[in-house]
Amino acid sequence: MKFLSTILVALMMLVISSPLLAVDDAHFKQGDEAIKKAIAYLRATQGADGSWTPKAGPGITALVVRGMLDQPDIKADDPAVKKAVAYILSMVKEDGGIHDGKLENYNTAICLSALARINDQPGVAEIIKKAQDYLRGLQWSDQVDPNGVKITEAHPFYGGAGYGREGRPDMSNTQIMLEGLYDSGLDCNDPAFKRALVFITRCQGTAVNKEFGDKIAPDGGFIYATSQSRDKVGQLESKAGMETVDIPGQGQQNRMRTYGSMTYAGFKSYLYAQLDRNDPRVKDALGWITRHYTLDFNPGLQDKSDTPVDERLQGHYYYFLTFSRAFDAWGQKQITLADGTKRDWGNDLVDKLASLQKEDGSWVNSADRWMEGDPNLTTAFAVLALEHALKK
């Protein structure tokens, strides 16, 4: 028995000290200090009504709440959290949506992730259930599109989510929807996940993509959407534009360029849906990641000579967050790159974000696109990214 006990202790120590479980001690301390400094900043910028940047709806407030509640020393009765939760709950609609009339999918999904942290509070479980149903109702599946065309599985909208019931679906809204459903405990076998896999696959440059694979660079990465607008159904959109690629047997072809934030978002969504890790879609996405690993910019976005701000930095903090969430879902702290080198992604992320943090504890992106000039948003993104990296 003593021998077995010794073996068990040794195995436990091996697991505890495994580099797969956490960043190293020095980076954990560095990242933890950065988070604490950032939360102090956010406490100081909270509005009197409990919100952060309410012009975007309750979503940014929910991002901050989620970041706070994922700290072991911050509980639901924290005064800032209580005020913020009250603000979020004031946005709950009868139909289950959690928004103020705009960005309905984004706001509801992000609020759902935050409320999942306090699902034991009175009435919250019911709100979560209704919000899940609301998001599934926004997902394109059996409605008619804005032009009156019935949505079937053959339709480019099928399985995707957009900002609301108008317009067209996109990868960003779809991955946020899945994250809210995943965080709040919806089973991955739910039809919402199965439908979403159809749309996500159609945004990937992979041979499995039979509908649009011949229009996307065949590198395993992801684009933004299968339609540019409600009036341009089936005309693909990539925020990274087009590129010329060599296609075996066809020569040079113009294809949609794939890029980092959407590729990590797609990869993460496959993992949340528990797609087999040997599925070619997962392997193709991981292959893209191993070839384009960087934290210096959002890979795939390109410089333009007539643009004063480096376009590669657009969406940089959104990229940090999808990068971190995806690797956290993958479950390995070390990744082997295409050239054979190994990187501890968590340590790398801590180093990068620590180098960008402002003296007051905030982060902000000088390439102010997609609201990343708002320090409340970028600081919330950075805190959450660090928490995924520091997770034990």
Short mmCIF file of C-alpha atoms in Angstrom, two decimals:
data_model
loop_
_atom_site.label_atom_id
_atom_site.label_comp_id
_atom_site.label_asym_id
_atom_site.label_seq_id
_atom_site.Cartn_x
_atom_site.Cartn_y
_atom_site.Cartn_z
CA MET A 1 0.00 0.00 0.00
CA LYS A 2 2.84 2.37 0.87
CA PHE A 3 4.41 1.65 -2.53
CA LEU A 4 1.12 2.39 -4.32
CA SER A 5 0.68 5.61 -2.33
CA THR A 6 4.16 6.71 -3.34
CA ILE A 7 3.38 6.02 -7.01
CA LEU A 8 0.10 7.95 -6.80
CA VAL A 9 1.79 10.95 -5.20
CA ALA A 10 4.50 10.90 -7.87
CA LEU A 11 1.90 10.79 -10.61
CA MET A 12 -0.01 13.65 -9.04
CA MET A 13 3.13 15.75 -8.83
CA LEU A 14 3.90 14.96 -12.46
CA VAL A 15 0.44 16.18 -13.50
CA ILE A 16 0.66 19.28 -11.32
CA SER A 17 4.06 20.22 -12.72
CA SER A 18 3.16 19.36 -16.32
CA PRO A 19 3.74 22.24 -18.73
CA LEU A 20 0.41 21.33 -20.33
CA LEU A 21 -1.48 22.62 -17.30
CA ALA A 22 -0.28 26.22 -17.02
CA VAL A 23 2.17 28.86 -18.02
CA ASP A 24 5.41 28.78 -16.07
CA ASP A 25 5.55 30.41 -12.63
CA ALA A 26 7.16 33.64 -13.80
CA HIS A 27 4.59 34.18 -16.54
CA PHE A 28 1.73 33.25 -14.23
CA LYS A 29 2.82 35.97 -11.83
CA GLN A 30 3.30 38.47 -14.66
CA GLY A 31 -0.08 37.69 -16.19
CA ASP A 32 -1.86 37.74 -12.83
CA GLU A 33 -0.42 41.15 -12.02
CA ALA A 34 -1.51 42.48 -15.43
CA ILE A 35 -5.06 41.22 -14.83
CA LYS A 36 -5.28 42.80 -11.37
CA LYS A 37 -4.02 46.11 -12.73
CA ALA A 38 -6.55 45.94 -15.57
CA ILE A 39 -9.47 45.16 -13.27
CA ALA A 40 -8.52 48.13 -11.08
CA TYR A 41 -8.70 50.27 -14.22
CA LEU A 42 -12.12 48.85 -15.15
CA ARG A 43 -13.48 49.46 -11.68
CA ALA A 44 -12.60 53.13 -12.15
CA THR A 45 -14.34 53.39 -15.55
CA GLN A 46 -17.62 51.69 -14.62
CA GLY A 47 -20.65 53.89 -15.22
CA ALA A 48 -23.08 54.96 -12.54
CA ASP A 49 -25.65 52.56 -13.99
CA GLY A 50 -23.24 49.64 -13.66
CA SER A 51 -22.30 49.50 -17.33
CA TRP A 52 -19.18 49.81 -19.43
CA THR A 53 -19.58 51.49 -22.85
CA PRO A 54 -23.38 51.13 -22.96
CA LYS A 55 -23.62 52.60 -26.48
CA ALA A 56 -22.80 49.10 -27.75
CA GLY A 57 -25.46 47.49 -25.57
CA PRO A 58 -24.79 45.22 -22.56
CA GLY A 59 -22.16 43.07 -24.30
CA ILE A 60 -19.05 44.97 -23.18
CA THR A 61 -20.41 45.06 -19.64
CA ALA A 62 -20.88 41.29 -19.83
CA LEU A 63 -17.30 40.82 -21.06
CA VAL A 64 -16.02 42.71 -18.02
CA VAL A 65 -18.29 40.77 -15.65
CA ARG A 66 -17.09 37.50 -17.09
CA GLY A 67 -13.47 38.55 -16.65
CA MET A 68 -14.09 39.59 -13.06
CA LEU A 69 -16.00 36.45 -12.09
CA ASP A 70 -13.26 34.26 -13.54
CA GLN A 71 -10.93 35.69 -10.89
CA PRO A 72 -10.83 33.47 -7.80
CA ASP A 73 -11.04 36.42 -5.38
CA ILE A 74 -14.01 38.16 -7.02
CA LYS A 75 -17.46 36.83 -6.22
CA ALA A 76 -20.97 37.63 -7.35
CA ASP A 77 -21.52 39.90 -4.34
CA ASP A 78 -18.66 42.18 -5.36
CA PRO A 79 -20.23 45.69 -5.58
CA ALA A 80 -19.03 46.35 -9.14
CA VAL A 81 -20.23 42.92 -10.29
CA LYS A 82 -23.63 43.34 -8.61
CA LYS A 83 -24.20 46.69 -10.30
CA ALA A 84 -23.11 45.32 -13.65
CA VAL A 85 -25.31 42.22 -13.38
CA ALA A 86 -28.29 44.42 -12.48
CA TYR A 87 -27.61 46.46 -15.62
CA ILE A 88 -27.41 43.30 -17.76
CA LEU A 89 -30.64 41.94 -16.27
CA SER A 90 -32.37 45.23 -17.04
CA MET A 91 -31.80 44.42 -20.73
CA VAL A 92 -33.56 41.04 -20.65
CA LYS A 93 -36.48 40.93 -23.08
CA GLU A 94 -39.66 38.89 -22.90
CA ASP A 95 -38.56 36.78 -25.89
CA GLY A 96 -35.27 35.85 -24.18
CA GLY A 97 -33.00 38.36 -25.90
CA ILE A 98 -30.58 40.41 -23.82
CA HIS A 99 -29.90 43.63 -25.69
CA ASP A 100 -31.05 47.21 -26.14
CA GLY A 101 -32.36 46.86 -29.67
CA LYS A 102 -29.10 46.40 -31.59
CA LEU A 103 -26.50 43.70 -32.12
CA GLU A 104 -29.03 41.27 -30.73
CA ASN A 105 -27.00 38.10 -31.32
CA TYR A 106 -23.69 39.49 -30.08
CA ASN A 107 -25.13 41.05 -26.95
CA THR A 108 -27.32 38.10 -26.00
CA ALA A 109 -24.56 35.54 -26.53
CA ILE A 110 -21.95 37.48 -24.56
CA CYS A 111 -24.42 38.14 -21.73
CA LEU A 112 -25.28 34.44 -21.73
CA SER A 113 -21.61 33.55 -21.15
CA ALA A 114 -21.45 35.98 -18.22
CA LEU A 115 -24.73 34.89 -16.61
CA ALA A 116 -23.61 31.25 -16.81
CA ARG A 117 -21.13 32.18 -14.05
CA ILE A 118 -24.00 33.02 -11.68
CA ASN A 119 -26.60 30.48 -12.80
CA ASP A 120 -27.37 29.60 -9.18
CA GLN A 121 -28.85 33.02 -8.46
CA PRO A 122 -32.66 33.30 -8.32
CA GLY A 123 -34.25 33.48 -11.76
CA VAL A 124 -30.98 33.35 -13.70
CA ALA A 125 -31.33 29.74 -14.84
CA GLU A 126 -34.66 30.60 -16.48
CA ILE A 127 -33.14 33.65 -18.16
CA ILE A 128 -30.31 31.47 -19.49
CA LYS A 129 -32.76 28.92 -20.92
CA LYS A 130 -34.79 31.62 -22.67
CA ALA A 131 -31.63 33.27 -24.02
CA GLN A 132 -30.48 29.94 -25.44
CA ASP A 133 -33.82 29.53 -27.19
CA TYR A 134 -33.62 33.11 -28.46
CA LEU A 135 -30.19 32.55 -30.01
CA ARG A 136 -31.35 29.34 -31.66
CA GLY A 137 -34.28 31.27 -33.07
CA LEU A 138 -31.91 33.84 -34.61
CA GLN A 139 -29.84 31.13 -36.29
CA TRP A 140 -30.69 30.78 -39.97
CA SER A 141 -32.32 27.40 -40.52
CA ASP A 142 -35.95 27.31 -41.66
CA GLN A 143 -36.91 30.97 -42.09
CA VAL A 144 -37.02 32.92 -45.32
CA ASP A 145 -34.05 35.15 -46.14
CA PRO A 146 -34.43 38.95 -46.55
CA ASN A 147 -35.34 38.36 -50.20
CA GLY A 148 -38.13 35.92 -49.37
CA VAL A 149 -36.19 32.75 -50.29
CA LYS A 150 -36.79 29.76 -48.05
CA ILE A 151 -33.73 28.74 -46.03
CA THR A 152 -32.78 25.12 -46.58
CA GLU A 153 -29.45 23.39 -45.96
CA ALA A 154 -28.43 24.32 -49.51
CA HIS A 155 -28.78 28.04 -48.78
CA PRO A 156 -25.55 30.00 -48.05
CA PHE A 157 -27.13 31.40 -44.85
CA TYR A 158 -27.95 28.00 -43.37
CA GLY A 159 -26.58 27.41 -39.87
CA GLY A 160 -25.06 30.86 -39.50
CA ALA A 161 -25.90 33.73 -37.19
CA GLY A 162 -25.81 37.44 -37.93
CA TYR A 163 -26.34 40.57 -35.88
CA GLY A 164 -30.05 39.84 -35.62
CA ARG A 165 -32.92 38.75 -37.86
CA GLU A 166 -31.88 41.10 -40.65
CA GLY A 167 -28.94 41.02 -43.03
CA ARG A 168 -26.76 37.98 -43.46
CA PRO A 169 -24.82 35.64 -41.14
CA ASP A 170 -21.07 35.79 -40.59
CA MET A 171 -18.36 33.77 -38.85
CA SER A 172 -17.89 36.22 -36.00
CA ASN A 173 -21.54 36.25 -34.94
CA THR A 174 -21.75 32.49 -35.42
CA GLN A 175 -18.75 31.72 -33.22
CA ILE A 176 -20.02 34.12 -30.53
CA MET A 177 -23.43 32.42 -30.63
CA LEU A 178 -21.82 28.99 -30.21
CA GLU A 179 -19.65 30.26 -27.37
CA GLY A 180 -22.67 31.56 -25.48
CA LEU A 181 -24.48 28.26 -25.95
CA TYR A 182 -21.37 26.28 -25.01
CA ASP A 183 -20.59 28.35 -21.91
CA SER A 184 -24.15 28.04 -20.70
CA GLY A 185 -24.09 24.26 -20.93
CA LEU A 186 -26.04 23.46 -24.09
CA ASP A 187 -25.24 19.95 -25.29
CA CYS A 188 -22.97 19.88 -28.36
CA ASN A 189 -25.39 17.42 -29.96
CA ASP A 190 -28.07 20.10 -30.03
CA PRO A 191 -29.22 20.89 -33.59
CA ALA A 192 -27.86 24.45 -33.22
CA PHE A 193 -24.30 23.09 -33.14
CA LYS A 194 -24.97 20.72 -36.03
CA ARG A 195 -26.43 23.50 -38.17
CA ALA A 196 -23.56 25.84 -37.31
CA LEU A 197 -21.03 23.27 -38.52
CA VAL A 198 -22.54 23.54 -41.99
CA PHE A 199 -22.05 27.30 -42.14
CA ILE A 200 -18.60 27.24 -40.53
CA THR A 201 -17.34 24.63 -43.00
CA ARG A 202 -18.51 26.82 -45.88
CA CYS A 203 -16.26 29.62 -44.62
CA GLN A 204 -13.12 27.43 -44.61
CA GLY A 205 -10.55 26.89 -47.33
CA THR A 206 -10.73 23.10 -47.18
CA ALA A 207 -11.56 20.30 -49.61
CA VAL A 208 -14.50 19.39 -47.36
CA ASN A 209 -16.11 22.69 -48.39
CA LYS A 210 -17.92 21.49 -51.50
CA GLU A 211 -19.99 24.66 -51.96
CA PHE A 212 -17.38 27.43 -51.74
CA GLY A 213 -14.03 25.67 -51.42
CA ASP A 214 -13.09 26.65 -54.96
CA LYS A 215 -13.42 30.35 -54.08
CA ILE A 216 -11.28 30.39 -50.92
CA ALA A 217 -7.50 29.97 -50.66
CA PRO A 218 -7.10 26.20 -50.03
CA ASP A 219 -4.94 26.66 -46.93
CA GLY A 220 -7.30 25.54 -44.14
CA GLY A 221 -8.00 29.08 -42.93
CA PHE A 222 -11.32 30.90 -42.68
CA ILE A 223 -12.99 33.90 -44.24
CA TYR A 224 -15.71 36.13 -42.79
CA ALA A 225 -18.95 35.20 -44.53
CA THR A 226 -20.65 33.26 -47.31
CA SER A 227 -22.55 36.37 -48.41
CA GLN A 228 -21.52 40.01 -48.59
CA SER A 229 -24.98 41.33 -47.75
CA ARG A 230 -28.67 40.47 -47.91
CA ASP A 231 -28.57 41.40 -51.58
CA LYS A 232 -25.36 39.53 -52.43
CA VAL A 233 -26.22 36.03 -51.28
CA GLY A 234 -23.48 33.50 -52.01
CA GLN A 235 -20.92 36.20 -52.86
CA LEU A 236 -18.18 35.54 -50.30
CA GLU A 237 -16.62 38.14 -48.03
CA SER A 238 -13.19 38.20 -46.41
CA LYS A 239 -11.99 41.14 -44.35
CA ALA A 240 -8.55 40.23 -45.72
CA GLY A 241 -9.54 40.68 -49.37
CA MET A 242 -8.29 38.54 -52.25
CA GLU A 243 -4.99 36.86 -53.13
CA THR A 244 -3.51 34.98 -56.07
CA VAL A 245 -2.67 31.36 -55.33
CA ASP A 246 -1.31 28.45 -57.36
CA ILE A 247 -3.90 25.70 -57.73
CA PRO A 248 -2.58 22.32 -58.94
CA GLY A 249 -3.74 21.73 -62.51
CA GLN A 250 -5.35 25.16 -62.76
CA GLY A 251 -2.45 27.58 -62.45
CA GLN A 252 -2.82 30.90 -60.68
CA GLN A 253 -6.29 31.71 -59.39
CA ASN A 254 -7.79 34.61 -57.45
CA ARG A 255 -9.17 33.35 -54.17
CA MET A 256 -10.50 34.81 -50.93
CA ARG A 257 -7.64 35.32 -48.48
CA THR A 258 -8.09 33.67 -45.08
CA TYR A 259 -7.00 35.36 -41.86
CA GLY A 260 -6.17 34.82 -38.22
CA SER A 261 -9.07 35.90 -36.03
CA MET A 262 -11.65 34.02 -38.11
CA THR A 263 -9.42 30.94 -38.37
CA TYR A 264 -8.97 30.68 -34.61
CA ALA A 265 -12.71 31.34 -34.23
CA GLY A 266 -13.55 28.53 -36.64
CA PHE A 267 -11.05 26.16 -35.04
CA LYS A 268 -12.46 26.90 -31.58
CA SER A 269 -16.01 26.38 -32.80
CA TYR A 270 -15.14 22.95 -34.17
CA LEU A 271 -13.76 22.04 -30.75
CA TYR A 272 -16.83 23.37 -28.92
CA ALA A 273 -18.99 21.26 -31.23
CA GLN A 274 -16.72 18.30 -30.36
CA LEU A 275 -15.83 17.59 -33.95
CA ASP A 276 -13.39 14.69 -34.08
CA ARG A 277 -9.83 16.00 -33.86
CA ASN A 278 -8.86 13.81 -36.80
CA ASP A 279 -11.57 15.39 -38.94
CA PRO A 280 -9.86 17.02 -41.95
CA ARG A 281 -11.50 20.36 -41.14
CA VAL A 282 -9.90 20.42 -37.70
CA LYS A 283 -6.55 19.26 -39.07
CA ASP A 284 -6.64 21.80 -41.89
CA ALA A 285 -7.41 24.64 -39.46
CA LEU A 286 -4.62 23.55 -37.13
CA GLY A 287 -2.26 23.36 -40.10
CA TRP A 288 -3.04 26.99 -40.95
CA ILE A 289 -2.39 27.97 -37.35
CA THR A 290 0.98 26.22 -37.23
CA ARG A 291 2.07 28.02 -40.41
CA HIS A 292 0.90 31.49 -39.36
CA TYR A 293 1.62 31.53 -35.64
CA THR A 294 2.23 35.08 -34.43
CA LEU A 295 1.03 37.58 -31.85
CA ASP A 296 2.51 40.62 -33.56
CA PHE A 297 -0.54 41.16 -35.76
CA ASN A 298 -3.74 39.56 -37.01
CA PRO A 299 -2.18 37.31 -39.71
CA GLY A 300 -3.69 37.44 -43.16
CA LEU A 301 -4.63 41.12 -43.00
CA GLN A 302 -2.29 43.07 -45.24
CA ASP A 303 -0.63 46.49 -45.31
CA LYS A 304 -1.91 49.01 -47.82
CA SER A 305 0.37 51.81 -48.99
CA ASP A 306 -2.48 54.34 -48.94
CA THR A 307 -3.60 53.43 -45.41
CA PRO A 308 -1.88 55.38 -42.59
CA VAL A 309 -2.56 52.72 -39.93
CA ASP A 310 -1.14 49.22 -40.30
CA GLU A 311 -4.13 47.20 -41.40
CA ARG A 312 -2.65 44.05 -39.89
CA LEU A 313 -3.35 45.50 -36.41
CA GLN A 314 -7.08 45.80 -37.05
CA GLY A 315 -8.95 43.47 -34.77
CA HIS A 316 -5.72 42.73 -32.88
CA TYR A 317 -7.35 42.31 -29.45
CA TYR A 318 -10.22 40.27 -30.83
CA TYR A 319 -7.47 38.13 -32.34
CA PHE A 320 -5.71 37.80 -28.97
CA LEU A 321 -8.95 36.55 -27.44
CA THR A 322 -9.84 34.04 -30.16
CA PHE A 323 -6.20 32.85 -30.16
CA SER A 324 -6.34 32.23 -26.40
CA ARG A 325 -9.80 30.67 -26.34
CA ALA A 326 -8.94 28.35 -29.19
CA PHE A 327 -5.73 27.08 -27.62
CA ASP A 328 -7.48 26.72 -24.26
CA ALA A 329 -10.14 24.57 -25.94
CA TRP A 330 -7.40 22.57 -27.68
CA GLY A 331 -6.06 21.75 -24.22
CA GLN A 332 -2.33 21.86 -24.89
CA LYS A 333 -0.13 24.71 -23.75
CA GLN A 334 2.58 23.93 -26.27
CA ILE A 335 2.15 23.94 -30.03
CA THR A 336 4.53 22.55 -32.64
CA LEU A 337 4.84 24.93 -35.57
CA ALA A 338 5.14 23.92 -39.21
CA ASP A 339 8.92 24.35 -39.09
CA GLY A 340 9.19 21.99 -36.11
CA THR A 341 9.79 24.62 -33.42
CA LYS A 342 7.70 24.46 -30.26
CA ARG A 343 5.99 27.42 -28.65
CA ASP A 344 4.40 27.82 -25.25
CA TRP A 345 1.48 29.89 -26.44
CA GLY A 346 0.45 30.98 -22.95
CA ASN A 347 3.88 32.36 -22.12
CA ASP A 348 3.98 34.09 -25.50
CA LEU A 349 0.60 35.71 -24.94
CA VAL A 350 1.53 36.96 -21.48
CA ASP A 351 4.74 38.48 -22.84
CA LYS A 352 2.90 40.22 -25.67
CA LEU A 353 0.04 41.63 -23.65
CA ALA A 354 2.33 42.73 -20.82
CA SER A 355 4.37 44.70 -23.35
CA LEU A 356 1.23 46.47 -24.63
CA GLN A 357 -0.46 47.32 -21.32
CA LYS A 358 -0.71 51.01 -20.49
CA GLU A 359 0.53 52.48 -17.24
CA ASP A 360 -3.07 52.88 -16.00
CA GLY A 361 -3.74 49.16 -16.53
CA SER A 362 -5.68 49.46 -19.77
CA TRP A 363 -5.08 48.27 -23.31
CA VAL A 364 -6.17 50.08 -26.48
CA ASN A 365 -5.62 49.50 -30.19
CA SER A 366 -4.34 52.43 -32.24
CA ALA A 367 -5.92 50.79 -35.30
CA ASP A 368 -9.40 51.83 -34.28
CA ARG A 369 -11.61 49.48 -36.22
CA TRP A 370 -14.38 47.31 -34.80
CA MET A 371 -14.45 49.54 -31.69
CA GLU A 372 -10.91 48.60 -30.59
CA GLY A 373 -10.19 52.26 -29.87
CA ASP A 374 -12.42 51.81 -26.81
CA PRO A 375 -10.18 50.84 -23.85
CA ASN A 376 -13.08 49.23 -21.98
CA LEU A 377 -13.53 46.73 -24.81
CA THR A 378 -9.86 46.04 -25.49
CA THR A 379 -9.05 45.79 -21.79
CA ALA A 380 -11.88 43.27 -21.32
CA PHE A 381 -10.60 41.30 -24.33
CA ALA A 382 -7.07 41.28 -22.88
CA VAL A 383 -8.19 40.21 -19.40
CA LEU A 384 -10.17 37.29 -20.80
CA ALA A 385 -7.30 36.27 -23.08
CA LEU A 386 -4.90 36.24 -20.16
CA GLU A 387 -7.31 34.23 -18.03
CA HIS A 388 -7.47 31.52 -20.67
CA ALA A 389 -3.68 31.44 -20.78
CA LEU A 390 -3.34 31.26 -16.98
CA LYS A 391 -6.06 28.64 -16.49
CA LYS A 392 -4.95 25.64 -14.46
#
